[in-house]
Tab-separated table of C-alpha atoms in Angstrom:
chain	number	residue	atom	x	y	z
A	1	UNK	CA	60.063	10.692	3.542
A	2	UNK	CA	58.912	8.859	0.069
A	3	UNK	CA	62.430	8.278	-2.049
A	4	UNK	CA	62.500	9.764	-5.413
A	5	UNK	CA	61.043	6.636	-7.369
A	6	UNK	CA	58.158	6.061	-4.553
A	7	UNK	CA	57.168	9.619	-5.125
A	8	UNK	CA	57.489	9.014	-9.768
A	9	UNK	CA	55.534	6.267	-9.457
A	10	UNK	CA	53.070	7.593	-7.259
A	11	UNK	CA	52.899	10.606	-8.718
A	12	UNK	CA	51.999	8.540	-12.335
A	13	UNK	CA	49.259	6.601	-10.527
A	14	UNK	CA	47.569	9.585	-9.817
A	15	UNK	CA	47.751	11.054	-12.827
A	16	UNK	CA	46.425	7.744	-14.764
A	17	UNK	CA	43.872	7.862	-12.003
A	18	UNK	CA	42.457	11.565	-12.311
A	19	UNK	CA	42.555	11.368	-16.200
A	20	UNK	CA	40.560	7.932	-16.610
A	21	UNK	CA	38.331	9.536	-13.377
A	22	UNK	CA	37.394	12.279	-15.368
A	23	UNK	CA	36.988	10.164	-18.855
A	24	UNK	CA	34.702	8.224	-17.048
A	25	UNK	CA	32.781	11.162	-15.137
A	26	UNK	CA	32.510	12.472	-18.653
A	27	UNK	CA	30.571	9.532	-20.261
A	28	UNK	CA	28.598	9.059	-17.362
A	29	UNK	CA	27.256	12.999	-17.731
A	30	UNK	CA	27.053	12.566	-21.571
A	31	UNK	CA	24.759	9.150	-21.133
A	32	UNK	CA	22.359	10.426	-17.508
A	33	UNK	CA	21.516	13.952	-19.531
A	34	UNK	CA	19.418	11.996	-22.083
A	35	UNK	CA	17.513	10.624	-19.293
A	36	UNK	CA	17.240	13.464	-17.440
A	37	UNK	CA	16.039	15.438	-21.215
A	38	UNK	CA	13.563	12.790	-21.815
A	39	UNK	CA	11.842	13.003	-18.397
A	40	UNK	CA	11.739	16.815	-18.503
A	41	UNK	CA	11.013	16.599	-21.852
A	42	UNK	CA	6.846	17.362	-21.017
A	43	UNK	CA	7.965	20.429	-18.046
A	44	UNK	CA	8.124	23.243	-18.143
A	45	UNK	CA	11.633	24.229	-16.878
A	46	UNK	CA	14.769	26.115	-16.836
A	47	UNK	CA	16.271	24.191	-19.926
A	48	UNK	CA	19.602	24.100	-17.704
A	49	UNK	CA	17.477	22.105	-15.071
A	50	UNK	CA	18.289	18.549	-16.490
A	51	UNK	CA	22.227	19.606	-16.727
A	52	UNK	CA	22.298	20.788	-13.224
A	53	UNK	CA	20.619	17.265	-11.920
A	54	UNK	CA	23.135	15.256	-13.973
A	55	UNK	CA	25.916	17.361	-12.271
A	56	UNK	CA	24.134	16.559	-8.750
A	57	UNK	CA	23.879	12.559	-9.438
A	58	UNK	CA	27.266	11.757	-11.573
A	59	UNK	CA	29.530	11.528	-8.326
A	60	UNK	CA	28.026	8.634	-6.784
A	61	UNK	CA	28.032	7.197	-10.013
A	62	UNK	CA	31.367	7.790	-10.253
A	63	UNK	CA	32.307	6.293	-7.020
A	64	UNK	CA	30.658	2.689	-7.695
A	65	UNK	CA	32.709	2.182	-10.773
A	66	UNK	CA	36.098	3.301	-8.601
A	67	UNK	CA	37.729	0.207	-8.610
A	68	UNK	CA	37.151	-0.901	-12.411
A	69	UNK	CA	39.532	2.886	-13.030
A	70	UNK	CA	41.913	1.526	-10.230
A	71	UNK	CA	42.009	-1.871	-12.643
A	72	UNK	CA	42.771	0.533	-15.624
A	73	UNK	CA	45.067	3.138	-14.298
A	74	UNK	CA	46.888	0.451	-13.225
A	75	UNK	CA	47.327	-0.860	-16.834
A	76	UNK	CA	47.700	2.484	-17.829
A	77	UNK	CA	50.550	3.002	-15.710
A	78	UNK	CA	52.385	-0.002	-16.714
A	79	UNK	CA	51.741	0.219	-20.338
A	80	UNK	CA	53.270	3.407	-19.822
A	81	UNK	CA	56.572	2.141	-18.023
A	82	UNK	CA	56.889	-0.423	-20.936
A	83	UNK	CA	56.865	1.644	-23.382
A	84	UNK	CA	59.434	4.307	-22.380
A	85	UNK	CA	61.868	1.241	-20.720
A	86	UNK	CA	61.214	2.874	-17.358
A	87	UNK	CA	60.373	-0.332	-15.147
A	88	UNK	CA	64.308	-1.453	-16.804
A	89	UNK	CA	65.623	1.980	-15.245
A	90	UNK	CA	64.160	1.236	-11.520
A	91	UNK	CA	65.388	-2.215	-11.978
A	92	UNK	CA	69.427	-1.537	-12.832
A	93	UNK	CA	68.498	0.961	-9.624
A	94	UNK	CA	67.766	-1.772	-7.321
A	95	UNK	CA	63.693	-1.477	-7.356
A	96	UNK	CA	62.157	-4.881	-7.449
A	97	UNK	CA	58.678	-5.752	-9.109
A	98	UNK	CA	57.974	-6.422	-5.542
A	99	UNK	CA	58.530	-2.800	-4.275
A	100	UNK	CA	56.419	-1.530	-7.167
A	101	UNK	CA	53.989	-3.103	-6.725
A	102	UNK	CA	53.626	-2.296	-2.599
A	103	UNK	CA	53.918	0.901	-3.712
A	104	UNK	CA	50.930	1.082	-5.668
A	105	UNK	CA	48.922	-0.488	-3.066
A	106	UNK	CA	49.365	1.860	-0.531
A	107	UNK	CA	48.778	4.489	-2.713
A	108	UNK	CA	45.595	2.623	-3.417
A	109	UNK	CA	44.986	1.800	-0.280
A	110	UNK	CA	45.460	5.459	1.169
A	111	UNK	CA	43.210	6.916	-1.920
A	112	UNK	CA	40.393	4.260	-1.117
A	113	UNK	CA	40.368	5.886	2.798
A	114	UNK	CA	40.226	9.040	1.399
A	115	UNK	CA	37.305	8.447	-1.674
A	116	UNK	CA	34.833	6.608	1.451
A	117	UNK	CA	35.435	9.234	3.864
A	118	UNK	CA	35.263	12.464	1.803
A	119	UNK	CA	34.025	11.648	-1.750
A	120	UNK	CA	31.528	9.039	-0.580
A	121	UNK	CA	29.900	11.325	2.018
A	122	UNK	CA	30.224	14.770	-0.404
A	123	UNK	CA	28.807	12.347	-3.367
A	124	UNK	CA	25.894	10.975	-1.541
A	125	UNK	CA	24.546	14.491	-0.004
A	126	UNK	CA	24.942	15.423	-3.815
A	127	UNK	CA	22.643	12.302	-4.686
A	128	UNK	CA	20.016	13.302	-1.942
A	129	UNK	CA	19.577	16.928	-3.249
A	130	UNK	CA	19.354	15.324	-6.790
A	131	UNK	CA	16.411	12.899	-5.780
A	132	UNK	CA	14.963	15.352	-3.067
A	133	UNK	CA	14.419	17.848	-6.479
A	134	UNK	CA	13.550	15.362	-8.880
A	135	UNK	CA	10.756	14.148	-6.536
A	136	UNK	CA	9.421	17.371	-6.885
A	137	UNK	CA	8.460	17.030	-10.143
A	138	UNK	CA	7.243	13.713	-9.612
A	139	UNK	CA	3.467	12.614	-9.383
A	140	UNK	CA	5.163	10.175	-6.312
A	141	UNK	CA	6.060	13.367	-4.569
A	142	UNK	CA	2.776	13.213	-2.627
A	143	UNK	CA	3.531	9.640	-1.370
A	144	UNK	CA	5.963	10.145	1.425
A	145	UNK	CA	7.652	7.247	3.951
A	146	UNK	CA	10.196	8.042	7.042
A	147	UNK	CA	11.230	5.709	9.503
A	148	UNK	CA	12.696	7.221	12.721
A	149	UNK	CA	12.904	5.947	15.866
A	150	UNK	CA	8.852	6.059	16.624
A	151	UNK	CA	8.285	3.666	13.670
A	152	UNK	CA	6.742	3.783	10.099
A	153	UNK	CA	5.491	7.274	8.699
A	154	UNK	CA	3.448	7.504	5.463
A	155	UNK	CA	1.498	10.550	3.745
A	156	UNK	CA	-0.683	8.495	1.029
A	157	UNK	CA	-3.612	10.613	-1.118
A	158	UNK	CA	-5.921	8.849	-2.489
A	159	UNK	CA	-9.407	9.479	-3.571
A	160	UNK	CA	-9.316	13.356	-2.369
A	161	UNK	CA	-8.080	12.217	0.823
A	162	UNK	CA	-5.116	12.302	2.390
A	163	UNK	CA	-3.984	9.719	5.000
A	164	UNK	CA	-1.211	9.741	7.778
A	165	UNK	CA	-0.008	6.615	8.496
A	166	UNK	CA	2.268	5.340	11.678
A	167	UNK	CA	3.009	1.788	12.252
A	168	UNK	CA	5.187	0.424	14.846
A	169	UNK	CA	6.156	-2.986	13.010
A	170	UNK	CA	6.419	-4.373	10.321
A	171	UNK	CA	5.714	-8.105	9.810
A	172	UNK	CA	6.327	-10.077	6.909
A	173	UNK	CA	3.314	-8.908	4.691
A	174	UNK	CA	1.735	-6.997	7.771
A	175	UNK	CA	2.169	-3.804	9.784
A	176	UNK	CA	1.181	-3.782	13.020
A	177	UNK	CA	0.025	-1.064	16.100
A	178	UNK	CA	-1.367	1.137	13.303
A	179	UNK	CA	-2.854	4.442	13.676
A	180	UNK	CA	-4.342	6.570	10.188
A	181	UNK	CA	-5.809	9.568	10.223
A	182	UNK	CA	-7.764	10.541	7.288
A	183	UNK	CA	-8.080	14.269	6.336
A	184	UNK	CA	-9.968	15.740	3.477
A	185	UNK	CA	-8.197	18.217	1.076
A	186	UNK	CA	-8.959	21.049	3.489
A	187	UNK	CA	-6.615	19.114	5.526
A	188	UNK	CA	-9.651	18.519	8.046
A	189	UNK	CA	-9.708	15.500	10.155
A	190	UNK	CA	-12.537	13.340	9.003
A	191	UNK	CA	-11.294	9.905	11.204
A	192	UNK	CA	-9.138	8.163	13.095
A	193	UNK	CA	-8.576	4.567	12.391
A	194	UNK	CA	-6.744	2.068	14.524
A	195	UNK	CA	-5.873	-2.016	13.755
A	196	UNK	CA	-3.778	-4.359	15.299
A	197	UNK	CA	-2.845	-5.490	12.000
A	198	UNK	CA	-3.262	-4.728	8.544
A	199	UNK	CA	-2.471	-7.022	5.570
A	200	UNK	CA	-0.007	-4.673	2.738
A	201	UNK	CA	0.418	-7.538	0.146
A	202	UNK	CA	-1.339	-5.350	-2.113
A	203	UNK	CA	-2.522	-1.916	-2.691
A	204	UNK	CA	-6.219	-3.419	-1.283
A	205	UNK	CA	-5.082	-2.942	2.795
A	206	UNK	CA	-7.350	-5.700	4.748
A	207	UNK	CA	-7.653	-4.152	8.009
A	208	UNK	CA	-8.430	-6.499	10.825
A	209	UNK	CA	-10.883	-5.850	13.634
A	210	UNK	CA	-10.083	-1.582	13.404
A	211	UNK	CA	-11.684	0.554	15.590
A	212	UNK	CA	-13.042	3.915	13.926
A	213	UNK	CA	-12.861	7.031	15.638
A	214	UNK	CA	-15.365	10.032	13.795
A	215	UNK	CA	-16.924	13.215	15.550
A	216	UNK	CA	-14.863	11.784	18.972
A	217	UNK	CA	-17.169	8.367	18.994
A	218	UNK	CA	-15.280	5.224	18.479
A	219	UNK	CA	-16.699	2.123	17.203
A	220	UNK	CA	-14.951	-1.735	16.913
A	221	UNK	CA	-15.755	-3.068	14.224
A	222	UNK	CA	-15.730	-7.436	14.484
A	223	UNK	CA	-15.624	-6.880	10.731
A	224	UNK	CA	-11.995	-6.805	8.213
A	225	UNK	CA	-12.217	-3.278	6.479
A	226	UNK	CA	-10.457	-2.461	3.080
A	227	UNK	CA	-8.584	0.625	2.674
A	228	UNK	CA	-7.110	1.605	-0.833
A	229	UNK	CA	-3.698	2.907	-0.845
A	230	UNK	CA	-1.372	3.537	-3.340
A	231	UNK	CA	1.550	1.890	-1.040
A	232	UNK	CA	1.821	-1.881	-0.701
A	233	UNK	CA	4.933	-3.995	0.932
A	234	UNK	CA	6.723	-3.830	-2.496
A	235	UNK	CA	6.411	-0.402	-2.872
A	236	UNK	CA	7.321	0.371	0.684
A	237	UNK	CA	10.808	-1.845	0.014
A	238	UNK	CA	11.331	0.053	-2.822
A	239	UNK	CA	11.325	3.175	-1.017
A	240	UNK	CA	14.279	2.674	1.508
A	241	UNK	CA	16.202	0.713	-1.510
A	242	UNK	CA	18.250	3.805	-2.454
A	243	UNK	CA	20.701	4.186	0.737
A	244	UNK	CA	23.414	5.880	-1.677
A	245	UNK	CA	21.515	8.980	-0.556
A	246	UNK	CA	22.926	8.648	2.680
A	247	UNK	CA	25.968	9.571	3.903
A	248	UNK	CA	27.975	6.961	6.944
A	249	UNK	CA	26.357	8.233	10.022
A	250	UNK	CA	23.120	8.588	8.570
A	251	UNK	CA	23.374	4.418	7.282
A	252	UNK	CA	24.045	4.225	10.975
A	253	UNK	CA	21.466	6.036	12.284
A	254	UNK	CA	18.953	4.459	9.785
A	255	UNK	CA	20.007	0.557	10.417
A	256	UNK	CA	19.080	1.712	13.960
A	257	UNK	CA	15.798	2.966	13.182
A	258	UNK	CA	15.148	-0.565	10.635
A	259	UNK	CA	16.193	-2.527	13.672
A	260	UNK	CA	13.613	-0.723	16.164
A	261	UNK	CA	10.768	-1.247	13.939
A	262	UNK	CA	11.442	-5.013	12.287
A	263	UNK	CA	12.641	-4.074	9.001
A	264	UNK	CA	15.519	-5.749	7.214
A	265	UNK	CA	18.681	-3.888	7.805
A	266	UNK	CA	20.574	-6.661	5.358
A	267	UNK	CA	21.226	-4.386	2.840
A	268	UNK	CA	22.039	-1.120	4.894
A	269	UNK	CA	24.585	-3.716	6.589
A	270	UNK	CA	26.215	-4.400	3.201
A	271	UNK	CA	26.419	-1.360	2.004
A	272	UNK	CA	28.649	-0.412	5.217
A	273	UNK	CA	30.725	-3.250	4.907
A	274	UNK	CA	31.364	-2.712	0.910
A	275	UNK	CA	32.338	1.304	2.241
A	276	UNK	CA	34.702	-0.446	5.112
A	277	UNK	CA	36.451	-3.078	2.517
A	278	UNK	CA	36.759	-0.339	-0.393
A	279	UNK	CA	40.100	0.771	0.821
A	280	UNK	CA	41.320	-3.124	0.871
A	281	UNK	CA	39.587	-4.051	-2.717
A	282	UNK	CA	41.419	-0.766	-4.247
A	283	UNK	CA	44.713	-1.963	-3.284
A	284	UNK	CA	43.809	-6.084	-4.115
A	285	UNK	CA	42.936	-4.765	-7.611
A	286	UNK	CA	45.994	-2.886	-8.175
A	287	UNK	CA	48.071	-5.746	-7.336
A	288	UNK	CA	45.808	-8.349	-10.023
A	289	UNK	CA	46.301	-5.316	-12.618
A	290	UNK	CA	50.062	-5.001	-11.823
A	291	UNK	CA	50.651	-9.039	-11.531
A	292	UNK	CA	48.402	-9.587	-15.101
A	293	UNK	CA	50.414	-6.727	-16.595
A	294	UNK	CA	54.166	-8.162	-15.359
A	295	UNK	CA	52.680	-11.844	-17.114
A	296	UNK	CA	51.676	-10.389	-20.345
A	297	UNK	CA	54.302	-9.586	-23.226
A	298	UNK	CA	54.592	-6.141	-23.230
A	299	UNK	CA	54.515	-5.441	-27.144
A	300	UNK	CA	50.944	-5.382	-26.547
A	301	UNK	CA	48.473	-2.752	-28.293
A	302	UNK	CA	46.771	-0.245	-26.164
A	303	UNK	CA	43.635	-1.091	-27.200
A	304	UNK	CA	43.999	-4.878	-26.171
A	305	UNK	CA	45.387	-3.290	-22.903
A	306	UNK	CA	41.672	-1.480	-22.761
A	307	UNK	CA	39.651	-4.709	-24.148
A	308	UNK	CA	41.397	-6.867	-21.135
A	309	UNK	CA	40.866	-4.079	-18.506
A	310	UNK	CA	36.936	-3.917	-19.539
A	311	UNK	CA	36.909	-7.897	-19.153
A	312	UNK	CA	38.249	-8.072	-15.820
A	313	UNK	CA	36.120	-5.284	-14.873
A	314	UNK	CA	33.111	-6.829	-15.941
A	315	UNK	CA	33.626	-10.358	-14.164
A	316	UNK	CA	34.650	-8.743	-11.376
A	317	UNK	CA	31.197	-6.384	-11.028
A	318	UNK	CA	29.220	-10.010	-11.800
A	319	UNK	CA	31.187	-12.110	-9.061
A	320	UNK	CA	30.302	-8.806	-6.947
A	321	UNK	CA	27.092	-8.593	-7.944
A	322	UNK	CA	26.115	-12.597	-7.301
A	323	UNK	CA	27.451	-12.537	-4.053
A	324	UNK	CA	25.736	-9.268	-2.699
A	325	UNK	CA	22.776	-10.729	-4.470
A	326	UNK	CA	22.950	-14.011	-2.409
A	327	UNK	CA	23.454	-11.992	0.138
A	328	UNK	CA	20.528	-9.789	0.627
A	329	UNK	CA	18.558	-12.812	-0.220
A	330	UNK	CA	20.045	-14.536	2.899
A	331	UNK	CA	21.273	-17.439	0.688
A	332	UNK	CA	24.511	-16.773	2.574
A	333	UNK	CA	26.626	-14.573	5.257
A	334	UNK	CA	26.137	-11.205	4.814
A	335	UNK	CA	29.826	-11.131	5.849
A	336	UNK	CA	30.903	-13.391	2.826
A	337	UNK	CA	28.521	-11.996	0.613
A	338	UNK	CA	31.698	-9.260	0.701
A	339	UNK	CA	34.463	-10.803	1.616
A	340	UNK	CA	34.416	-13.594	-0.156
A	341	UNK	CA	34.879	-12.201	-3.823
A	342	UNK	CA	37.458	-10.245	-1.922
A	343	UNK	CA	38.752	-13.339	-0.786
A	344	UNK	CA	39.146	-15.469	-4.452
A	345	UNK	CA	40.231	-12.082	-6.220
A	346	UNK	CA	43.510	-11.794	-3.657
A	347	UNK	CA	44.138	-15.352	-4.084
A	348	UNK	CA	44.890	-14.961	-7.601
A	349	UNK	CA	46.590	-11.436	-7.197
A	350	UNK	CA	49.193	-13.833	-4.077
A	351	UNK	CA	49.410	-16.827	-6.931
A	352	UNK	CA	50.968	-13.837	-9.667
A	353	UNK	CA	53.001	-12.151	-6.824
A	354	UNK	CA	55.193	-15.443	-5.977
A	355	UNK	CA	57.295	-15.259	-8.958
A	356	UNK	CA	56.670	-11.727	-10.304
A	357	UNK	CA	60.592	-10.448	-9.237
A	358	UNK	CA	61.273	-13.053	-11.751
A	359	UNK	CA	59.549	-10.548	-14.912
């Protein structure tokens, strides 16, 4: 059973939390339904459309700038303790800054289990059904790509034709075992097409010694063909780049897929790890909140409480933000790429917690 002061300060936290949760959810509707005005701006649509797809794509927003509101409702919650002498009250009680402080990061802890298992999954189905509706209205609706366990899928039209595309591999600026069938806009087969290899590096394909299948005659040619497409490698990477559509099993499911046909599963691999050390980076930033807020005088202003919560919050995303950066560009461990800003922030947050009984 929690004791009385376990469940008041607990019960705080979560209030600081939900509040700033929702002040933030707020501004982040308030600044994504310009965007979504301007690009409905010339379609004709329900005028509630754009409104409904902000309400759709907010959550997952939400959830990336989590631990920048654990920072603040963390200051929140102290400032708050300060100013109505209750941390002085737990004290004469017996209540170390110690025990607060443990406190807070289980309760961190617990709600960052809770935000990657439920929120994370309920926020990126929302995200999917955004983007699977906005791409309707899209002119790049008509350029599909799927990867599945049989390889590379992609529905290109171009020049009143439409082409299906299935490639087993993908190499560096190539794809490889490739197969295209080219239909007209009666959705007739016209040819079949089949290359080894086929240079992507632009939207110019160079295929390389294909052999052309029309009226059931095939012919080798000895000769490279060009095929225009509107896809190249860029474009392709650019494609799978928004995993936040996908929920756990299906990051799983699709690293698997990557894996089978050759493609870089770097950054489906950090995006799992960030989900698996979210609980542990909620609680680490509580404590560096708590252990700033015990070493600053606590006449402070609320708004300098704010200012210094935004700072910290913004070199925290950059240190983030470099590392992931390094790396997906294989610069270093994907491992450390995580860990390792993990790592430096909970050094400083142990430094602050070896004299903080002494506050």
């Amino acid at each position: 059973m929690l004791k009385t002061y376990q469940q008041h300060l607990i019960k705080n936290f979560l209030n600081k939390f939900l509040i700033i949760s929702i002040i933030f959810l707020s501004l982040i509707i308030v600044l994504s339904i310009l965007e979504e005005i301007s690009f409905f701006k010339d379609i004709q649509t329900n005028f509630l459309y754009p409104y409904f797809l902000t309400l759709l794509s907010s959550p997952i927003t939400l959830f990336e700038i989590f631990p920048f509101i654990f920072l603040l409702s963390t200051q929140f919650l102290f400032y708050g303790l300060f100013r109505n002498e209750e941390l002085n009250l737990l004290k004469i009680n017996g209540l170390s800054n110690f025990q607060i402080i443990k406190t807070l990061f289980l309760t961190a802890f617990f709600i960052g289990i809770v935000t990657v298992l439920i929120f994370y999954n309920a926020a990126s189905k929302l995200k999917f059904i955004y983007t699977d509706l906005k791409n309707s209205f899209s002119e790049d609706n008509k350029y599909l790509a799927v990867v599945n366990d049989s390889g590379l899928w992609l529905k290109d039209e171009i020049n009143n034709t439409t082409l299906i595309v299935k490639a087993g591999y993908i190499e560096d600026n190539f794809l490889t075992d490739v197969i295209i069938n080219e239909f007209d806009n009666e959705f007739n087969l016209k040819k079949i097409i089949q290359s080894e290899r086929i240079d992507i590096s632009s939207k110019r394909w160079i295929l390389q010694s294909p052999r052309i299948t029309n009226n059931n005659i095939s012919n080798l040619s000895s000769e490279n063909l060009i095929l225009e497409s509107n896809f190249d490698r860029e474009k392709i990477n650019s494609l799978f780049s928004n995993i936040s559509t996908l929920n756990i099993l299906e990051l799983f499911s699709l690293k698997k897929d990557y894996e089978n046909l050759g493609y870089s599963s770097d950054e489906i691999v950090i995006h799992l790890l960030k989900l698996s050390s979210t609980p542990l980076l909620y609680g680490i930033l509580t404590i560096l909140s708590a252990v700033i807020m015990f070493n600053f005088r606590r006449d402070k202003s609320l708004f300098y409480h704010v200012i210094l919560g935004i700072l910290m919050s913004v070199i925290i995303y950059y240190i983030n933000f470099m590392f992931t950066s390094l790396g997906n560009n294989g610069k270093i461990p994907i491992i450390s790429s995580i860990y390792l800003p993990i790592l430096f922030i909970s050094i400083f947050a142990i430094i602050g917690l070896i004299r903080v009984n002494e506050k």
